[in-house]
PDB file of C-alpha atoms in Angstrom:
ATOM      1  CA  MET A 286       0.719  10.224   7.629  1.00  0.00           C
ATOM      2  CA  ILE A 287       3.249  12.346   5.530  1.00  0.00           C
ATOM      3  CA  GLU A 288       3.232  15.065   7.872  1.00  0.00           C
ATOM      4  CA  TYR A 289       3.632  12.736  10.878  1.00  0.00           C
ATOM      5  CA  LYS A 290       6.429  10.834   9.270  1.00  0.00           C
ATOM      6  CA  ASN A 291       8.100  14.155   8.297  1.00  0.00           C
ATOM      7  CA  ALA A 292       7.827  15.559  11.964  1.00  0.00           C
ATOM      8  CA  GLY A 293       9.576  12.258  13.328  1.00  0.00           C
ATOM      9  CA  THR A 294       7.626  12.697  16.643  1.00  0.00           C
ATOM     10  CA  ALA A 295       6.212  10.162  18.520  1.00  0.00           C
ATOM     11  CA  GLU A 296       2.345  10.699  18.918  1.00  0.00           C
ATOM     12  CA  HIS A 297       2.064   8.875  22.139  1.00  0.00           C
ATOM     13  CA  PRO A 298       3.904   9.940  25.239  1.00  0.00           C
ATOM     14  CA  ASP A 299       4.920   6.291  26.399  1.00  0.00           C
ATOM     15  CA  ALA A 300       6.614   5.715  23.059  1.00  0.00           C
ATOM     16  CA  GLY A 301      10.344   6.205  23.487  1.00  0.00           C
ATOM     17  CA  SER A 302      13.626   5.502  22.184  1.00  0.00           C
ATOM     18  CA  LEU A 303      13.332   1.784  23.244  1.00  0.00           C
ATOM     19  CA  THR A 304      10.196   1.231  21.225  1.00  0.00           C
ATOM     20  CA  LEU A 305      10.774   3.398  18.176  1.00  0.00           C
ATOM     21  CA  SER A 306      13.100   2.471  15.437  1.00  0.00           C
ATOM     22  CA  GLU A 307      16.264   4.863  15.375  1.00  0.00           C
ATOM     23  CA  HIS A 308      15.300   5.785  11.832  1.00  0.00           C
ATOM     24  CA  PHE A 309      12.058   7.456  12.889  1.00  0.00           C
ATOM     25  CA  VAL A 310      13.548  10.922  12.974  1.00  0.00           C
ATOM     26  CA  PRO A 311      12.384  14.285  11.402  1.00  0.00           C
ATOM     27  CA  LEU A 312      12.789  14.154   7.551  1.00  0.00           C
ATOM     28  CA  GLY A 313      12.961  17.981   7.015  1.00  0.00           C
ATOM     29  CA  LEU A 314      10.870  17.789   3.892  1.00  0.00           C
ATOM     30  CA  THR A 315       9.500  20.970   2.475  1.00  0.00           C
ATOM     31  CA  GLU A 316       5.861  21.820   1.975  1.00  0.00           C
ATOM     32  CA  GLU A 317       6.352  21.516  -1.832  1.00  0.00           C
ATOM     33  CA  GLU A 318       8.117  18.129  -1.236  1.00  0.00           C
ATOM     34  CA  MET A 319       5.351  16.787   0.995  1.00  0.00           C
ATOM     35  CA  ASP A 320       2.726  17.844  -1.702  1.00  0.00           C
ATOM     36  CA  GLN A 321       4.775  16.102  -4.365  1.00  0.00           C
ATOM     37  CA  LEU A 322       5.028  13.077  -2.185  1.00  0.00           C
ATOM     38  CA  GLU A 323       1.409  13.041  -1.604  1.00  0.00           C
ATOM     39  CA  ASP A 324       0.668  13.400  -5.117  1.00  0.00           C
ATOM     40  CA  PHE A 325       2.709  10.467  -5.993  1.00  0.00           C
ATOM     41  CA  VAL A 326       1.288   8.199  -3.386  1.00  0.00           C
ATOM     42  CA  LEU A 327      -2.267   9.034  -4.500  1.00  0.00           C
ATOM     43  CA  ASN A 328      -1.913   9.125  -8.258  1.00  0.00           C
ATOM     44  CA  GLY A 329       1.677   7.584  -9.289  1.00  0.00           C
ATOM     45  CA  LEU A 330       0.973   4.257  -7.808  1.00  0.00           C
ATOM     46  CA  ASN A 331      -2.173   3.682  -9.842  1.00  0.00           C
ATOM     47  CA  ASP A 332      -2.004   1.867 -13.223  1.00  0.00           C
ATOM     48  CA  PRO A 333      -5.439   2.592 -14.965  1.00  0.00           C
ATOM     49  CA  HIS A 334      -4.722  -0.210 -17.294  1.00  0.00           C
ATOM     50  CA  LEU A 335      -3.709  -2.864 -14.674  1.00  0.00           C
ATOM     51  CA  GLU A 336      -6.791  -5.201 -15.902  1.00  0.00           C
ATOM     52  CA  ARG A 337      -4.633  -6.200 -18.800  1.00  0.00           C
ATOM     53  CA  TYR A 338      -2.672  -8.320 -16.609  1.00  0.00           C
ATOM     54  CA  VAL A 339      -5.566 -10.285 -15.304  1.00  0.00           C
ATOM     55  CA  PRO A 340      -5.482 -13.823 -17.059  1.00  0.00           C
ATOM     56  CA  THR A 341      -8.582 -15.119 -18.686  1.00  0.00           C
ATOM     57  CA  VAL A 342      -7.245 -18.676 -18.077  1.00  0.00           C
ATOM     58  CA  LEU A 343      -4.741 -20.237 -15.966  1.00  0.00           C
ATOM     59  CA  PRO A 344      -2.573 -23.202 -17.338  1.00  0.00           C
ATOM     60  CA  SER A 345      -3.721 -24.914 -14.127  1.00  0.00           C
ATOM     61  CA  GLY A 346      -7.343 -24.525 -14.960  1.00  0.00           C
ATOM     62  CA  ASN A 347      -7.701 -23.288 -11.666  1.00  0.00           C
ATOM     63  CA  CYS A 348      -9.990 -20.284 -10.781  1.00  0.00           C
ATOM     64  CA  PHE A 349      -8.277 -16.771 -10.617  1.00  0.00           C
ATOM     65  CA  PRO A 350      -7.274 -15.204  -8.303  1.00  0.00           C
ATOM     66  CA  ASN A 351      -8.475 -17.564  -5.473  1.00  0.00           C
ATOM     67  CA  ASN A 352      -9.339 -21.413  -6.119  1.00  0.00           C
ATOM     68  CA  ASP A 353     -11.078 -22.408  -2.675  1.00  0.00           C
ATOM     69  CA  PRO A 354     -14.582 -23.651  -2.854  1.00  0.00           C
ATOM     70  CA  GLN A 355     -16.236 -20.379  -1.700  1.00  0.00           C
ATOM     71  CA  SER A 356     -14.220 -18.258  -4.186  1.00  0.00           C
ATOM     72  CA  ARG A 357     -15.360 -20.709  -7.021  1.00  0.00           C
ATOM     73  CA  ALA A 358     -18.799 -20.318  -6.258  1.00  0.00           C
ATOM     74  CA  ASP A 359     -18.669 -16.566  -5.871  1.00  0.00           C
ATOM     75  CA  LEU A 360     -16.739 -15.949  -9.025  1.00  0.00           C
ATOM     76  CA  GLY A 361     -18.829 -18.615 -11.055  1.00  0.00           C
ATOM     77  CA  CYS A 362     -15.718 -20.888 -11.752  1.00  0.00           C
ATOM     78  CA  ASN A 363     -16.676 -24.555 -12.155  1.00  0.00           C
TER      79      ASN A 363
END
């Protein structure tokens, strides 16, 4: 996807200027910049400690993260 966006070239021959954004243009990133961007997307957007934000109890008493009947049954929230 990064290489595709960097090239800024439509993949389908019928896609033209009327269907593509004016911002879809070649970016001119170097191989090193694309590698750095890939590393960021794969590793930089992951917080290994994200579980610390999952609440154990909600003030409403509702089931987290969903409170529909099926989710309550699946998650054991009664």
